Amino acid sequence: MLLIELSPQEMDSLRAVGHLHEHKTGDYIIREGADAHSLFVLLEGDVEVMKTIDKSRVKPLRKLQKGSFFGEISFLDPTLPRTASVVALTRCAVLELTAESFEKLFVTNPSASMKILKNLAKDLAVKLKKTTDELKKTVAWVLDEMEI
């Protein structure tokens, strides 16, 4: 949860620099491969994160609910394109935080920006551990198969 521990005043500061967007069911909020430099906080609704496997297959990765966030990779490194698509499963409200708006937040409310960065780092650490564990299982499976 990106916004956990933010006070009401810090939330107000975030809303003041962020950009609110509303989406209908089926809308693409972000598209895999697009250039970008922002992240989104899901304020209302549900979305699904999807990854293109090849030209004919798209794999649903996970569903996100209110309070979740996405788009952090391109936010942290704007030279990287979006790594997945995110589609609204229901009517949604998202708060977009660009690099520029985050810099404004850092100036106007450094405490809020530090809490967000801390929560972002924690989330990335959890995702990295999960990915490492999945990779370990896959390598073990491949090695077992090769022994046949």
PDB file of C-alpha atoms in Angstrom:
ATOM      1  CA  MET A   1       0.000   0.000   0.000  1.00  0.00           C
ATOM      2  CA  LEU A   2       1.673   3.118  -1.259  1.00  0.00           C
ATOM      3  CA  LEU A   3      -0.293   5.621   0.797  1.00  0.00           C
ATOM      4  CA  ILE A   4      -0.317   3.786   4.109  1.00  0.00           C
ATOM      5  CA  GLU A   5       0.683   5.984   7.046  1.00  0.00           C
ATOM      6  CA  LEU A   6      -0.062   9.235   5.184  1.00  0.00           C
ATOM      7  CA  SER A   7      -1.904  11.740   7.368  1.00  0.00           C
ATOM      8  CA  PRO A   8      -5.020  13.519   6.080  1.00  0.00           C
ATOM      9  CA  GLN A   9      -2.891  16.624   5.469  1.00  0.00           C
ATOM     10  CA  GLU A  10      -0.328  14.602   3.512  1.00  0.00           C
ATOM     11  CA  MET A  11      -3.138  13.061   1.444  1.00  0.00           C
ATOM     12  CA  ASP A  12      -4.415  16.565   0.683  1.00  0.00           C
ATOM     13  CA  SER A  13      -0.912  17.549  -0.469  1.00  0.00           C
ATOM     14  CA  LEU A  14      -0.785  14.482  -2.705  1.00  0.00           C
ATOM     15  CA  ARG A  15      -4.188  15.194  -4.237  1.00  0.00           C
ATOM     16  CA  ALA A  16      -3.107  18.785  -4.883  1.00  0.00           C
ATOM     17  CA  VAL A  17      -0.164  17.710  -7.071  1.00  0.00           C
ATOM     18  CA  GLY A  18      -1.665  14.546  -8.597  1.00  0.00           C
ATOM     19  CA  HIS A  19      -4.018  14.251 -11.543  1.00  0.00           C
ATOM     20  CA  LEU A  20      -7.360  12.489 -11.044  1.00  0.00           C
ATOM     21  CA  HIS A  21      -8.633  10.301 -13.903  1.00  0.00           C
ATOM     22  CA  GLU A  22     -11.829   8.311 -14.189  1.00  0.00           C
ATOM     23  CA  HIS A  23     -12.140   5.201 -16.357  1.00  0.00           C
ATOM     24  CA  LYS A  24     -14.999   3.017 -17.531  1.00  0.00           C
ATOM     25  CA  THR A  25     -15.013  -0.777 -17.462  1.00  0.00           C
ATOM     26  CA  GLY A  26     -12.757  -2.054 -20.238  1.00  0.00           C
ATOM     27  CA  ASP A  27     -10.660   1.111 -20.528  1.00  0.00           C
ATOM     28  CA  TYR A  28      -6.911   0.669 -20.818  1.00  0.00           C
ATOM     29  CA  ILE A  29      -5.339   2.823 -18.122  1.00  0.00           C
ATOM     30  CA  ILE A  30      -1.825   2.015 -19.314  1.00  0.00           C
ATOM     31  CA  ARG A  31      -0.630   0.027 -22.319  1.00  0.00           C
ATOM     32  CA  GLU A  32       2.352  -2.258 -22.378  1.00  0.00           C
ATOM     33  CA  GLY A  33       5.222  -0.779 -24.381  1.00  0.00           C
ATOM     34  CA  ALA A  34       4.077   2.835 -24.093  1.00  0.00           C
ATOM     35  CA  ASP A  35       6.493   5.567 -23.088  1.00  0.00           C
ATOM     36  CA  ALA A  36       5.592   6.965 -19.689  1.00  0.00           C
ATOM     37  CA  HIS A  37       6.867   8.531 -16.501  1.00  0.00           C
ATOM     38  CA  SER A  38       4.026   8.248 -14.004  1.00  0.00           C
ATOM     39  CA  LEU A  39       2.488   5.868 -11.521  1.00  0.00           C
ATOM     40  CA  PHE A  40      -1.148   5.475 -10.584  1.00  0.00           C
ATOM     41  CA  VAL A  41      -2.894   4.946  -7.264  1.00  0.00           C
ATOM     42  CA  LEU A  42      -6.227   3.157  -7.513  1.00  0.00           C
ATOM     43  CA  LEU A  43      -8.693   5.238  -5.479  1.00  0.00           C
ATOM     44  CA  GLU A  44     -11.861   3.390  -6.523  1.00  0.00           C
ATOM     45  CA  GLY A  45     -12.630   0.251  -8.508  1.00  0.00           C
ATOM     46  CA  ASP A  46     -10.760  -2.823  -9.684  1.00  0.00           C
ATOM     47  CA  VAL A  47      -8.184  -3.319 -12.448  1.00  0.00           C
ATOM     48  CA  GLU A  48      -6.311  -6.202 -14.015  1.00  0.00           C
ATOM     49  CA  VAL A  49      -2.621  -6.216 -14.906  1.00  0.00           C
ATOM     50  CA  MET A  50      -1.913  -8.092 -18.152  1.00  0.00           C
ATOM     51  CA  LYS A  51       1.324  -9.085 -19.887  1.00  0.00           C
ATOM     52  CA  THR A  52       1.729  -9.872 -23.582  1.00  0.00           C
ATOM     53  CA  ILE A  53       3.379 -13.280 -23.974  1.00  0.00           C
ATOM     54  CA  ASP A  54       3.515 -13.302 -27.772  1.00  0.00           C
ATOM     55  CA  LYS A  55       1.486 -11.947 -30.697  1.00  0.00           C
ATOM     56  CA  SER A  56      -1.545 -14.076 -29.888  1.00  0.00           C
ATOM     57  CA  ARG A  57      -1.418 -14.490 -26.109  1.00  0.00           C
ATOM     58  CA  VAL A  58      -1.962 -12.122 -23.207  1.00  0.00           C
ATOM     59  CA  LYS A  59      -1.609 -13.410 -19.646  1.00  0.00           C
ATOM     60  CA  PRO A  60      -3.531 -11.872 -16.746  1.00  0.00           C
ATOM     61  CA  LEU A  61      -0.989 -11.360 -13.965  1.00  0.00           C
ATOM     62  CA  ARG A  62      -3.046 -10.055 -11.069  1.00  0.00           C
ATOM     63  CA  LYS A  63      -6.094  -8.095 -10.066  1.00  0.00           C
ATOM     64  CA  LEU A  64      -5.707  -4.918  -8.038  1.00  0.00           C
ATOM     65  CA  GLN A  65      -8.201  -3.194  -5.793  1.00  0.00           C
ATOM     66  CA  LYS A  66      -8.654   0.150  -4.118  1.00  0.00           C
ATOM     67  CA  GLY A  67      -5.432   1.370  -2.523  1.00  0.00           C
ATOM     68  CA  SER A  68      -3.151  -0.517  -4.916  1.00  0.00           C
ATOM     69  CA  PHE A  69      -0.730   1.179  -7.275  1.00  0.00           C
ATOM     70  CA  PHE A  70       0.828   0.415 -10.643  1.00  0.00           C
ATOM     71  CA  GLY A  71       3.163   1.960 -13.205  1.00  0.00           C
ATOM     72  CA  GLU A  72       6.044   2.279 -10.771  1.00  0.00           C
ATOM     73  CA  ILE A  73       8.742   0.956 -13.106  1.00  0.00           C
ATOM     74  CA  SER A  74       8.298   3.719 -15.682  1.00  0.00           C
ATOM     75  CA  PHE A  75       7.860   6.220 -12.865  1.00  0.00           C
ATOM     76  CA  LEU A  76      11.237   5.300 -11.402  1.00  0.00           C
ATOM     77  CA  ASP A  77      12.991   5.013 -14.761  1.00  0.00           C
ATOM     78  CA  PRO A  78      11.264   7.012 -17.505  1.00  0.00           C
ATOM     79  CA  THR A  79      13.602   5.523 -20.115  1.00  0.00           C
ATOM     80  CA  LEU A  80      11.791   2.200 -19.689  1.00  0.00           C
ATOM     81  CA  PRO A  81       8.482   1.605 -21.458  1.00  0.00           C
ATOM     82  CA  ARG A  82       5.439   0.218 -19.658  1.00  0.00           C
ATOM     83  CA  THR A  83       6.068  -3.438 -18.808  1.00  0.00           C
ATOM     84  CA  ALA A  84       2.393  -4.458 -18.708  1.00  0.00           C
ATOM     85  CA  SER A  85      -1.075  -3.208 -19.552  1.00  0.00           C
ATOM     86  CA  VAL A  86      -3.667  -2.306 -16.931  1.00  0.00           C
ATOM     87  CA  VAL A  87      -7.364  -2.535 -17.777  1.00  0.00           C
ATOM     88  CA  ALA A  88     -10.314  -1.331 -15.698  1.00  0.00           C
ATOM     89  CA  LEU A  89     -12.503  -4.241 -14.561  1.00  0.00           C
ATOM     90  CA  THR A  90     -15.017  -1.817 -13.079  1.00  0.00           C
ATOM     91  CA  ARG A  91     -15.503   1.909 -13.155  1.00  0.00           C
ATOM     92  CA  CYS A  92     -12.289   3.327 -11.655  1.00  0.00           C
ATOM     93  CA  ALA A  93     -10.790   6.480 -10.248  1.00  0.00           C
ATOM     94  CA  VAL A  94      -7.007   6.737 -10.281  1.00  0.00           C
ATOM     95  CA  LEU A  95      -4.628   9.400  -9.080  1.00  0.00           C
ATOM     96  CA  GLU A  96      -1.728   9.856 -11.478  1.00  0.00           C
ATOM     97  CA  LEU A  97       1.568  10.952  -9.999  1.00  0.00           C
ATOM     98  CA  THR A  98       4.143  12.111 -12.555  1.00  0.00           C
ATOM     99  CA  ALA A  99       7.811  12.681 -11.840  1.00  0.00           C
ATOM    100  CA  GLU A 100       7.128  16.420 -11.972  1.00  0.00           C
ATOM    101  CA  SER A 101       4.192  16.229  -9.568  1.00  0.00           C
ATOM    102  CA  PHE A 102       6.253  14.090  -7.191  1.00  0.00           C
ATOM    103  CA  GLU A 103       8.986  16.724  -7.225  1.00  0.00           C
ATOM    104  CA  LYS A 104       6.355  19.320  -6.293  1.00  0.00           C
ATOM    105  CA  LEU A 105       5.200  17.081  -3.451  1.00  0.00           C
ATOM    106  CA  PHE A 106       8.786  16.704  -2.268  1.00  0.00           C
ATOM    107  CA  VAL A 107       9.083  20.497  -2.029  1.00  0.00           C
ATOM    108  CA  THR A 108       5.669  21.134  -0.450  1.00  0.00           C
ATOM    109  CA  ASN A 109       5.472  18.074   1.805  1.00  0.00           C
ATOM    110  CA  PRO A 110       8.772  16.185   2.183  1.00  0.00           C
ATOM    111  CA  SER A 111       7.322  13.940   4.880  1.00  0.00           C
ATOM    112  CA  ALA A 112       4.630  12.621   2.527  1.00  0.00           C
ATOM    113  CA  SER A 113       7.091  12.058  -0.299  1.00  0.00           C
ATOM    114  CA  MET A 114       9.471  10.150   1.987  1.00  0.00           C
ATOM    115  CA  LYS A 115       6.658   7.889   3.212  1.00  0.00           C
ATOM    116  CA  ILE A 116       5.663   7.175  -0.384  1.00  0.00           C
ATOM    117  CA  LEU A 117       9.260   6.367  -1.382  1.00  0.00           C
ATOM    118  CA  LYS A 118       9.650   4.100   1.637  1.00  0.00           C
ATOM    119  CA  ASN A 119       6.446   2.228   0.789  1.00  0.00           C
ATOM    120  CA  LEU A 120       7.457   1.989  -2.862  1.00  0.00           C
ATOM    121  CA  ALA A 121      10.830   0.502  -1.882  1.00  0.00           C
ATOM    122  CA  LYS A 122       9.143  -2.028   0.428  1.00  0.00           C
ATOM    123  CA  ASP A 123       6.755  -3.085  -2.328  1.00  0.00           C
ATOM    124  CA  LEU A 124       9.567  -3.473  -4.847  1.00  0.00           C
ATOM    125  CA  ALA A 125      11.545  -5.579  -2.342  1.00  0.00           C
ATOM    126  CA  VAL A 126       8.564  -7.916  -1.904  1.00  0.00           C
ATOM    127  CA  LYS A 127       8.112  -8.201  -5.686  1.00  0.00           C
ATOM    128  CA  LEU A 128      11.824  -8.861  -6.171  1.00  0.00           C
ATOM    129  CA  LYS A 129      11.790 -11.624  -3.563  1.00  0.00           C
ATOM    130  CA  LYS A 130       8.727 -13.219  -5.155  1.00  0.00           C
ATOM    131  CA  THR A 131      10.339 -13.071  -8.597  1.00  0.00           C
ATOM    132  CA  THR A 132      13.566 -14.563  -7.236  1.00  0.00           C
ATOM    133  CA  ASP A 133      11.627 -17.398  -5.578  1.00  0.00           C
ATOM    134  CA  GLU A 134       9.713 -18.102  -8.812  1.00  0.00           C
ATOM    135  CA  LEU A 135      12.929 -18.072 -10.832  1.00  0.00           C
ATOM    136  CA  LYS A 136      14.535 -20.494  -8.374  1.00  0.00           C
ATOM    137  CA  LYS A 137      11.593 -22.904  -8.765  1.00  0.00           C
ATOM    138  CA  THR A 138      11.748 -22.639 -12.547  1.00  0.00           C
ATOM    139  CA  VAL A 139      15.489 -23.308 -12.661  1.00  0.00           C
ATOM    140  CA  ALA A 140      15.068 -26.276 -10.312  1.00  0.00           C
ATOM    141  CA  TRP A 141      12.319 -27.653 -12.544  1.00  0.00           C
ATOM    142  CA  VAL A 142      14.467 -27.263 -15.678  1.00  0.00           C
ATOM    143  CA  LEU A 143      17.421 -28.947 -13.981  1.00  0.00           C
ATOM    144  CA  ASP A 144      15.184 -31.829 -12.849  1.00  0.00           C
ATOM    145  CA  GLU A 145      13.872 -32.228 -16.403  1.00  0.00           C
ATOM    146  CA  MET A 146      17.400 -32.292 -17.815  1.00  0.00           C
ATOM    147  CA  GLU A 147      18.330 -35.216 -15.553  1.00  0.00           C
ATOM    148  CA  ILE A 148      15.814 -37.475 -17.254  1.00  0.00           C
TER     149      ILE A 148
END
